[in-house]
PDB file of C-alpha atoms in Angstrom:
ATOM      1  CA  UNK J   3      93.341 113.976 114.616  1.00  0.00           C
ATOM      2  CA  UNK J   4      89.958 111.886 115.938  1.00  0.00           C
ATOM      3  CA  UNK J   5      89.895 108.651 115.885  1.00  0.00           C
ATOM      4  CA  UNK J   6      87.996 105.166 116.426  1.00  0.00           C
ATOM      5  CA  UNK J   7      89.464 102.050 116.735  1.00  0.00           C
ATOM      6  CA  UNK J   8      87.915  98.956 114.696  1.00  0.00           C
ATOM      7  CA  UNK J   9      88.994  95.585 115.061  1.00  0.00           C
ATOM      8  CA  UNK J  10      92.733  97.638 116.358  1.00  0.00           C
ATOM      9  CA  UNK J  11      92.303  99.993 113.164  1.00  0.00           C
ATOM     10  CA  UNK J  12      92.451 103.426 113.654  1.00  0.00           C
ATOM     11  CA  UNK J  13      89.964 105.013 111.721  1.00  0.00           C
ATOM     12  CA  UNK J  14      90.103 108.984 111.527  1.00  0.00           C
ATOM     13  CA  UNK J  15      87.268 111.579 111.487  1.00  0.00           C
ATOM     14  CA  UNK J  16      87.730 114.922 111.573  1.00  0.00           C
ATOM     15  CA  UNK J  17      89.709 117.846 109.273  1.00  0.00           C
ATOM     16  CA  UNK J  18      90.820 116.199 106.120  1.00  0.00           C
ATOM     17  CA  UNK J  19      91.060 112.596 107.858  1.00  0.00           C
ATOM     18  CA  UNK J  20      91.552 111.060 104.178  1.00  0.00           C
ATOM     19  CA  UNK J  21      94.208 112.728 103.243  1.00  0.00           C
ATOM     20  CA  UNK J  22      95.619 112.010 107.290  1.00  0.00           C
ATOM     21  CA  UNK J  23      95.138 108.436 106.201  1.00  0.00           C
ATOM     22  CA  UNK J  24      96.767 108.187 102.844  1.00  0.00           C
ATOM     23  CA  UNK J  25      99.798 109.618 104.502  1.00  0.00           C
ATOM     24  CA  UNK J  26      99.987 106.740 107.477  1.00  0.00           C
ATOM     25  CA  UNK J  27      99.030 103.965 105.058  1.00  0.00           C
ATOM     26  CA  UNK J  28     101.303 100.972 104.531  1.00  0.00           C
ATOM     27  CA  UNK J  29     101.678  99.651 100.599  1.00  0.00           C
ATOM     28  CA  UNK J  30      99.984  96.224 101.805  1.00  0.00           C
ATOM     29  CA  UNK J  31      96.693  97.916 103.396  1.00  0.00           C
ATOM     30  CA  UNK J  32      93.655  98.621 101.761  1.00  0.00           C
ATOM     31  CA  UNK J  33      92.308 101.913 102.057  1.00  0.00           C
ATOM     32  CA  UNK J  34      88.759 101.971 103.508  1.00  0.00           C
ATOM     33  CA  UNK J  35      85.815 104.285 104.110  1.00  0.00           C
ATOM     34  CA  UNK J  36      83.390 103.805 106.930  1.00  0.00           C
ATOM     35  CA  UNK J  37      79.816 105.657 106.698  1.00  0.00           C
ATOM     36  CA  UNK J  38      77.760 105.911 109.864  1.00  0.00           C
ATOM     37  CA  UNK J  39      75.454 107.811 111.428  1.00  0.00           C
ATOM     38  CA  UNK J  40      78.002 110.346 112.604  1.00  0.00           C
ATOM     39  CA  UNK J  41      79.634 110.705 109.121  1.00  0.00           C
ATOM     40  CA  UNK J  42      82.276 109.595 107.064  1.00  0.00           C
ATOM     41  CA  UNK J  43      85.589 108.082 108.837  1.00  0.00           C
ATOM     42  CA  UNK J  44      88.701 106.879 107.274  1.00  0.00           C
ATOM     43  CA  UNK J  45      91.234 104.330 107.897  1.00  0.00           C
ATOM     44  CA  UNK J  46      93.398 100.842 105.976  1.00  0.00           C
ATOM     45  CA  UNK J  47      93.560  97.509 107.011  1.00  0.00           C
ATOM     46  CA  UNK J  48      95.804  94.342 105.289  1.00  0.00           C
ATOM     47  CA  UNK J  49      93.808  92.144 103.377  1.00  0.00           C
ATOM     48  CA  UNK J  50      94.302  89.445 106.340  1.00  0.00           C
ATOM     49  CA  UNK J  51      92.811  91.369 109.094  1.00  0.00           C
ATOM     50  CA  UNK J  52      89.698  93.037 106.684  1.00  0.00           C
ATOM     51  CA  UNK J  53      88.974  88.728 105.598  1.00  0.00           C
ATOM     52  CA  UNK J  54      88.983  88.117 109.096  1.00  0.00           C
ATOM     53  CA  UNK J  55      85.896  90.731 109.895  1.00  0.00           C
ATOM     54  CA  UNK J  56      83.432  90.186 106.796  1.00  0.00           C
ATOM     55  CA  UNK J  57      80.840  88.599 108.502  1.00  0.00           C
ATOM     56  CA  UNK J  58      79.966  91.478 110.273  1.00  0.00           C
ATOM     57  CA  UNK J  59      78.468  94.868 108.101  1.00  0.00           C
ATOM     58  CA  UNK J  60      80.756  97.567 109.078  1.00  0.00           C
ATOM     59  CA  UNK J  61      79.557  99.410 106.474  1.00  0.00           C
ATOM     60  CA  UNK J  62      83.284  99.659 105.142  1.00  0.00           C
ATOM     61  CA  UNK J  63      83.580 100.895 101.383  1.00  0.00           C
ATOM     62  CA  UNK J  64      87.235 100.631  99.522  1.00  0.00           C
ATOM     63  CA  UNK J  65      88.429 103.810  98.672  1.00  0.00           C
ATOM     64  CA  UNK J  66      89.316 103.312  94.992  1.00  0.00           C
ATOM     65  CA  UNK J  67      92.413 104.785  93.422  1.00  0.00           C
ATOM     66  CA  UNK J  68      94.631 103.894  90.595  1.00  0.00           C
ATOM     67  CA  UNK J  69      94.755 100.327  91.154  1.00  0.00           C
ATOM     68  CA  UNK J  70      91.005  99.095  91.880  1.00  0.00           C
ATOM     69  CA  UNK J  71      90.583  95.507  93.076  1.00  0.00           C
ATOM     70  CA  UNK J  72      87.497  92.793  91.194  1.00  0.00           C
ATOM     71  CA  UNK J  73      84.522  93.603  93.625  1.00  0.00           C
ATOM     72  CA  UNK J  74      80.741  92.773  92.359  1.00  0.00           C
ATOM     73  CA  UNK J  75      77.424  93.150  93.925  1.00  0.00           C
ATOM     74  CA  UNK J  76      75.360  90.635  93.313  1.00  0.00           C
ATOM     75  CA  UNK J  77      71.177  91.101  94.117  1.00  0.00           C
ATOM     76  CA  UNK J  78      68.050  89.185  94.712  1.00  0.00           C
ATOM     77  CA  UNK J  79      64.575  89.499  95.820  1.00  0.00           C
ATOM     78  CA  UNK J  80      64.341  87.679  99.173  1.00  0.00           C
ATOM     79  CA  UNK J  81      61.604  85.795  97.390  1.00  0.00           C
ATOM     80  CA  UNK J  82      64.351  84.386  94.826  1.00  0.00           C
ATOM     81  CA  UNK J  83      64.740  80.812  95.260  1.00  0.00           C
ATOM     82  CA  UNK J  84      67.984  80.122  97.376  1.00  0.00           C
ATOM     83  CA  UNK J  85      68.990  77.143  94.994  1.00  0.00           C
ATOM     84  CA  UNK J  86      68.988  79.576  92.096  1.00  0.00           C
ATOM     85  CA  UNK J  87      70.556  82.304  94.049  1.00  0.00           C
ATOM     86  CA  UNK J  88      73.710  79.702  94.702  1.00  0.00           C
ATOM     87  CA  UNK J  89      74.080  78.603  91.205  1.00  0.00           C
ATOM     88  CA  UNK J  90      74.090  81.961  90.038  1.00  0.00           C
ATOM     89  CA  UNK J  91      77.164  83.168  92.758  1.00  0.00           C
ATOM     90  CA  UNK J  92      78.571  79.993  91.814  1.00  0.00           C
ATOM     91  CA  UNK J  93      78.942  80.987  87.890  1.00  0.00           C
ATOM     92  CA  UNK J  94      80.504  83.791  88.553  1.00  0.00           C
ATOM     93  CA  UNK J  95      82.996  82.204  91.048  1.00  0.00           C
ATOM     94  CA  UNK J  96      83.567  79.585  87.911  1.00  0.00           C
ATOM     95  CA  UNK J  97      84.245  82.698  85.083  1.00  0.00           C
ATOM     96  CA  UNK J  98      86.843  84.203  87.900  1.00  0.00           C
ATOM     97  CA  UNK J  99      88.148  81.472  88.130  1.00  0.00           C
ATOM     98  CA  UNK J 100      88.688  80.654  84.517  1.00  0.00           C
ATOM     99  CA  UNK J 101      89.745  84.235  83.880  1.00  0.00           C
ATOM    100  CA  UNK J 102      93.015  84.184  85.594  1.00  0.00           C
ATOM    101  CA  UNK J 103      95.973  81.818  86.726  1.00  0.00           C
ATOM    102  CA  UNK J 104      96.385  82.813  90.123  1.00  0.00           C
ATOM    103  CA  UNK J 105      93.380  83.873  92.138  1.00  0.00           C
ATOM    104  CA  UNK J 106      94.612  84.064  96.448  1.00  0.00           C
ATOM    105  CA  UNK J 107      90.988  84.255  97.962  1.00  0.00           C
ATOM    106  CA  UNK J 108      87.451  84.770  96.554  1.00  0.00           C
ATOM    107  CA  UNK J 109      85.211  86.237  99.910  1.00  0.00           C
ATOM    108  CA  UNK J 110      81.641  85.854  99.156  1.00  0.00           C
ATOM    109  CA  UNK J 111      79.491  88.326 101.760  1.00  0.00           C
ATOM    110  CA  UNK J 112      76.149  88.435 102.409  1.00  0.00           C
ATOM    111  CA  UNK J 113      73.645  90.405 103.943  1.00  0.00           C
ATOM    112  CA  UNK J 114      69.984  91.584 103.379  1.00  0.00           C
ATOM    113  CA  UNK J 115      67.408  94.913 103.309  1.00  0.00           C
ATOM    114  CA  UNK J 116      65.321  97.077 102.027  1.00  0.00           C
ATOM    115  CA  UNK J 117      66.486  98.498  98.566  1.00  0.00           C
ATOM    116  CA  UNK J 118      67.248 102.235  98.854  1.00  0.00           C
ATOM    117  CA  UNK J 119      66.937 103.002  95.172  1.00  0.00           C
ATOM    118  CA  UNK J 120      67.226 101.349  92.027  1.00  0.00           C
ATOM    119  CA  UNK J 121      65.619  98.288  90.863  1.00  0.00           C
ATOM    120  CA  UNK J 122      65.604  96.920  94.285  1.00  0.00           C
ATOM    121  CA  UNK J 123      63.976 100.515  95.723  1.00  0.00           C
ATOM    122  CA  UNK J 124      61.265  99.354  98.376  1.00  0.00           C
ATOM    123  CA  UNK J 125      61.698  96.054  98.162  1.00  0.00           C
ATOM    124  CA  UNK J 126      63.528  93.371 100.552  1.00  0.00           C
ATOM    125  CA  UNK J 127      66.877  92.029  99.138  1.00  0.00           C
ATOM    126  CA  UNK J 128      69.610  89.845  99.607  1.00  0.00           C
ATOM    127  CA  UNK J 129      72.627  91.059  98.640  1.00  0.00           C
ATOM    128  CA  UNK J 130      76.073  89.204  98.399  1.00  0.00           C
ATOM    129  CA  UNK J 131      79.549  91.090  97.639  1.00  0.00           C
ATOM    130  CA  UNK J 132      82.350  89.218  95.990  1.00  0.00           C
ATOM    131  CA  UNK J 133      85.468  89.972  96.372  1.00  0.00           C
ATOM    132  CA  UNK J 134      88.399  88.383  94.339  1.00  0.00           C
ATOM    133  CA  UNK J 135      91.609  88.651  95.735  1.00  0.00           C
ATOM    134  CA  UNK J 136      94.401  88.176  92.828  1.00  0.00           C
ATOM    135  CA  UNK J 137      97.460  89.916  91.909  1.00  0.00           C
ATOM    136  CA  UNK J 138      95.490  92.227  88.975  1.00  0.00           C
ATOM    137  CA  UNK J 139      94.245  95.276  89.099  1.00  0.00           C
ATOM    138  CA  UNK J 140      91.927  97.336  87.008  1.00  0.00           C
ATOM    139  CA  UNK J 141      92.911 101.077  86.477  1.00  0.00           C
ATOM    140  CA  UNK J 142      89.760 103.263  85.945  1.00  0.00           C
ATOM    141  CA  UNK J 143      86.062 103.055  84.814  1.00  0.00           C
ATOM    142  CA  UNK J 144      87.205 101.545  81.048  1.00  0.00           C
ATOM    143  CA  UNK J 145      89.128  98.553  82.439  1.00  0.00           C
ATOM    144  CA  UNK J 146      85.997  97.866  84.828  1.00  0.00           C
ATOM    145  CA  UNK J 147      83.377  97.829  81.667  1.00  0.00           C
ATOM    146  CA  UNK J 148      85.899  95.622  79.389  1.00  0.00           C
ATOM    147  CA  UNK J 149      86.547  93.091  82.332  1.00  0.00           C
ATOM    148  CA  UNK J 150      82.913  93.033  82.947  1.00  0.00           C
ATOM    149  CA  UNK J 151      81.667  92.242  79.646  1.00  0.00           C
ATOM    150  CA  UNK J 152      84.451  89.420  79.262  1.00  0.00           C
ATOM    151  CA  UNK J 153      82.588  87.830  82.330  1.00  0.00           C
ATOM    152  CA  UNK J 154      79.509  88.422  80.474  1.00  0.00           C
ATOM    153  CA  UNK J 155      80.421  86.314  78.013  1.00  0.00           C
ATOM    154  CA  UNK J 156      81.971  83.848  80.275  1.00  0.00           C
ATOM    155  CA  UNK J 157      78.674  83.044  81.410  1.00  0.00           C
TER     156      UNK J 157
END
């Protein structure tokens, strides 16, 4: 199987490298995607080594299966005043927060561009990813929508 190595990850390319993957995973690794220019490569990482890389794009999407950790995407206009932009992320750090008993780690990411489609098509954005690290899990599409409307209404 072809590899790459990322931050001493091997992530595989090739003839069914996601299924290759799943195989060699460990239970504590997160299963991750990588798009690039040359295509779609696959590899896992623990949630230690993955916090300690954030601050650089590597264009890494989680591979979602049964259990499907809290991740939001959170977008402005790079025109969107940064005080507002901070209280905002800061509300929903405050409704995780208040939603469960034991939250390990919130990562808060950041990163800006050009909107590819959407509301945000054309125009330059911020965008920040949040990432809550706690021991719950949602388990398909419905759990997502119900979670997200309780922090709807947390706000």
């Amino acid at each position: 199987m072809n590899y790459k190595t990322i931050n001493e990850t091997r992530f595989y390319y090739g003839k069914q490298p996601l299924a290759y993957m799943l195989e060699r995973k460990q239970d504590n690794e997160i299963p991750l995607c990588q798009q690039s220019s040359e295509g779609r490569a696959f590899g896992a990482m623990d949630y230690a080594k993955l916090a300690t890389i954030f601050t650089k794009n590597h264009h890494f999407y989680e591979i979602c299966g049964d259990k499907r950790r809290f991740i939001f995407d959170i977008e402005f206009t790079t025109n969107t005043d940064p005080t507002l932009q901070f209280e905002c992320i800061k509300q929903w750090v405050v409704a995780f927060v208040s939603t469960f008993t034991t939250v390990n780690q919130i990562i808060v990411t950041d990163g800006s561009g050009i909107g590819e489609n959407g509301t945000f098509e054309g125009l330059n954005k911020y965008s920040y990813h949040i990432i809550l690290h706690t021991e719950h899990y949602l388990d398909g599409e419905s759990s997502y929508k119900a979670f997200k409307l309780h922090l709807l209404n947390a706000l």
